[in-house]
PDB file of C-alpha atoms in Angstrom:
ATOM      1  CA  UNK X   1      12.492   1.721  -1.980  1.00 69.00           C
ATOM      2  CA  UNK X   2      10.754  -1.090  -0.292  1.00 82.00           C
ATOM      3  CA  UNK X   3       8.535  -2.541  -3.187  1.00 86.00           C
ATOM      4  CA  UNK X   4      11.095  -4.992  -5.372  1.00 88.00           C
ATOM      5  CA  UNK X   5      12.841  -6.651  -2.399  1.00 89.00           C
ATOM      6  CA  UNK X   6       9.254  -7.261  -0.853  1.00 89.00           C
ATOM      7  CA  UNK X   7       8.298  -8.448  -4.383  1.00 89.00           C
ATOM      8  CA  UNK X   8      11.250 -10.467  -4.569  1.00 90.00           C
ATOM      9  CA  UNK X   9      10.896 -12.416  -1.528  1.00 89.00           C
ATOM     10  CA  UNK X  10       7.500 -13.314  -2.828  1.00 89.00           C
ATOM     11  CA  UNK X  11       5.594 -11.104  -0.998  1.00 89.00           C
ATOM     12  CA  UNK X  12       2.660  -8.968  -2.255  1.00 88.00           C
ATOM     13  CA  UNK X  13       2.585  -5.346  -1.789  1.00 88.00           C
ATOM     14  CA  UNK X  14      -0.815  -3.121  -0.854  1.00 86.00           C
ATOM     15  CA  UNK X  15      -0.097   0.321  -0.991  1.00 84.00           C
ATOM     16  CA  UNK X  16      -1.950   3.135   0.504  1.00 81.00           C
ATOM     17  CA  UNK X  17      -2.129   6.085  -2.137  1.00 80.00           C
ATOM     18  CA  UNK X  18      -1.839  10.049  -0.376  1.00 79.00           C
ATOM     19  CA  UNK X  19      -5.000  11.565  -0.485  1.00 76.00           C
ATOM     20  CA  UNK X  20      -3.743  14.602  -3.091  1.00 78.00           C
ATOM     21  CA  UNK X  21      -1.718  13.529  -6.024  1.00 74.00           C
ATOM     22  CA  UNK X  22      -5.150  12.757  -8.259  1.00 76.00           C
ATOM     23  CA  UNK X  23      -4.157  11.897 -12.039  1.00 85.00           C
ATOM     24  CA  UNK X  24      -0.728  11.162 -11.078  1.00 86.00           C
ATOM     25  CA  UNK X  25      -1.514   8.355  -8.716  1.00 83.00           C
ATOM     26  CA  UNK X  26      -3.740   7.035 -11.012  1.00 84.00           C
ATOM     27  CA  UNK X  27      -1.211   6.631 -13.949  1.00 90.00           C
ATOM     28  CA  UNK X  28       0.878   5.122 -11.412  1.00 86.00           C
ATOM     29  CA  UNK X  29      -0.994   2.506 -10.365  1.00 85.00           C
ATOM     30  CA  UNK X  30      -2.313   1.412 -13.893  1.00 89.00           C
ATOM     31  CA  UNK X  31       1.917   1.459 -14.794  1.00 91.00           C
ATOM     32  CA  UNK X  32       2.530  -1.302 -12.098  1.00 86.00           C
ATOM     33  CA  UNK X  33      -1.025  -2.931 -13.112  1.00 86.00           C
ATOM     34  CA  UNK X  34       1.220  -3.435 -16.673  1.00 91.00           C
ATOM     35  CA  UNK X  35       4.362  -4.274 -14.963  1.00 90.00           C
ATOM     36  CA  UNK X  36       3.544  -7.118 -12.665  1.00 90.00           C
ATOM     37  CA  UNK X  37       1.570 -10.394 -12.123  1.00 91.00           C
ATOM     38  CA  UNK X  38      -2.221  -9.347 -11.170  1.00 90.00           C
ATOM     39  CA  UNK X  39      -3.085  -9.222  -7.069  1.00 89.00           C
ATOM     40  CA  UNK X  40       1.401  -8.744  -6.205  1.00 91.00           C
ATOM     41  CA  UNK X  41       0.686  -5.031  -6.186  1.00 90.00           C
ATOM     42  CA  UNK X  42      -1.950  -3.112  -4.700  1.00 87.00           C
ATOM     43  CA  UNK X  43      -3.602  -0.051  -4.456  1.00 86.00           C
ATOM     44  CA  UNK X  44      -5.777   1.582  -1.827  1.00 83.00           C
ATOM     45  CA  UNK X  45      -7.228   4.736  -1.101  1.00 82.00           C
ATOM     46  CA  UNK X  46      -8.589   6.750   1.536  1.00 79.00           C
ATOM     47  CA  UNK X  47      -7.948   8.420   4.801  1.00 78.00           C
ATOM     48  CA  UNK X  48      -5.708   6.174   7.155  1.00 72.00           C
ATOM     49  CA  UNK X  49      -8.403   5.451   9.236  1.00 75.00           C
ATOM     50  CA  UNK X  50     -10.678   4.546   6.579  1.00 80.00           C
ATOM     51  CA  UNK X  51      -8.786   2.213   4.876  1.00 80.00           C
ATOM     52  CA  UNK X  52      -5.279   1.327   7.167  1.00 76.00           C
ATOM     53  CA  UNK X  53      -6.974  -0.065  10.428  1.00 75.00           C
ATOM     54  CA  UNK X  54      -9.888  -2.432   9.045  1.00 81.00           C
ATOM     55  CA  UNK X  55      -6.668  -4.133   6.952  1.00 78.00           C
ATOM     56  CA  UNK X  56      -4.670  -4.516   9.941  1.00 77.00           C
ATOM     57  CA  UNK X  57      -7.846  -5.808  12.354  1.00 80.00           C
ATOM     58  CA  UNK X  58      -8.105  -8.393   9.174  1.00 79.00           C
ATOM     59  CA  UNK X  59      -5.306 -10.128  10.274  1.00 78.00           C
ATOM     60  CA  UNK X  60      -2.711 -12.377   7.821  1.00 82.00           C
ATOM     61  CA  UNK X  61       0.087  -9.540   7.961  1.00 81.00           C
ATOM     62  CA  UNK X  62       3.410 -10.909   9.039  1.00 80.00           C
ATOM     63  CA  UNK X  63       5.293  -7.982   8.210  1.00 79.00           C
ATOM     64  CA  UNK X  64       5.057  -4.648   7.381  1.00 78.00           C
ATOM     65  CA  UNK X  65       7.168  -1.781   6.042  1.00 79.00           C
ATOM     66  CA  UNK X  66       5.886   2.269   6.745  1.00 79.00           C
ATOM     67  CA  UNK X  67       6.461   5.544   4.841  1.00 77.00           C
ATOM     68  CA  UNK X  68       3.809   7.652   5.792  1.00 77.00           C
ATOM     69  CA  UNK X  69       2.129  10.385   8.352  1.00 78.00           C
ATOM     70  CA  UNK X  70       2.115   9.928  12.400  1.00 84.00           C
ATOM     71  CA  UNK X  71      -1.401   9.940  12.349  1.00 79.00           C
ATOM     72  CA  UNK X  72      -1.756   6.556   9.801  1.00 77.00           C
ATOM     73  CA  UNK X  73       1.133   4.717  12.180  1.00 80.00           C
ATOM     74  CA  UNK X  74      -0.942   5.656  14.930  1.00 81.00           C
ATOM     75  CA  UNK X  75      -3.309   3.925  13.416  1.00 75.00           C
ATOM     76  CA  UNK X  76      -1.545   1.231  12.361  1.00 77.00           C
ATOM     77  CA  UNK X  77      -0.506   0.716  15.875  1.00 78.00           C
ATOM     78  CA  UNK X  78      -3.830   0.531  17.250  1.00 79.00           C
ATOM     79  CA  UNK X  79      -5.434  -2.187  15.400  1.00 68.00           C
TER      80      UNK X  79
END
């Protein structure tokens, strides 16, 4: 619900993939690889901590939009 008005207000879009969903995740990611300019959408995977809190300590994010577990907004929060 939140990727094409981020894309349209010329954002880009990193998305952090569930940990189970395997092939289908995959297909997923190589549709919207298809579908849009390279770098607007992004995929990432990992545990929260793994992969949500060294992107937020990097800095550069003026906004940000959440669907997702209590423990990844924790640790969103925290960095």
């Amino acid at each position: 619900a939140m990727l094409i008005p981020c894309l349209l207000m010329g954002n880009i879009v990193v998305m952090k993939l569930p940990n189970i969903g395997g092939l289908a995740h995959i297909l997923t990611s190589q549709a919207f690889a298809k579908a849009f300019p390279k770098g607007t959408v992004n995929f990432v995977t990992g545990s929260g901590k793994t992969t949500c809190g060294p992107m937020m300590a990097e800095g550069g994010i003026d906004a940000l939009g959440f669907i997702g577990s209590a423990n990844t907004a924790d640790t969103l929060i925290s960095a």
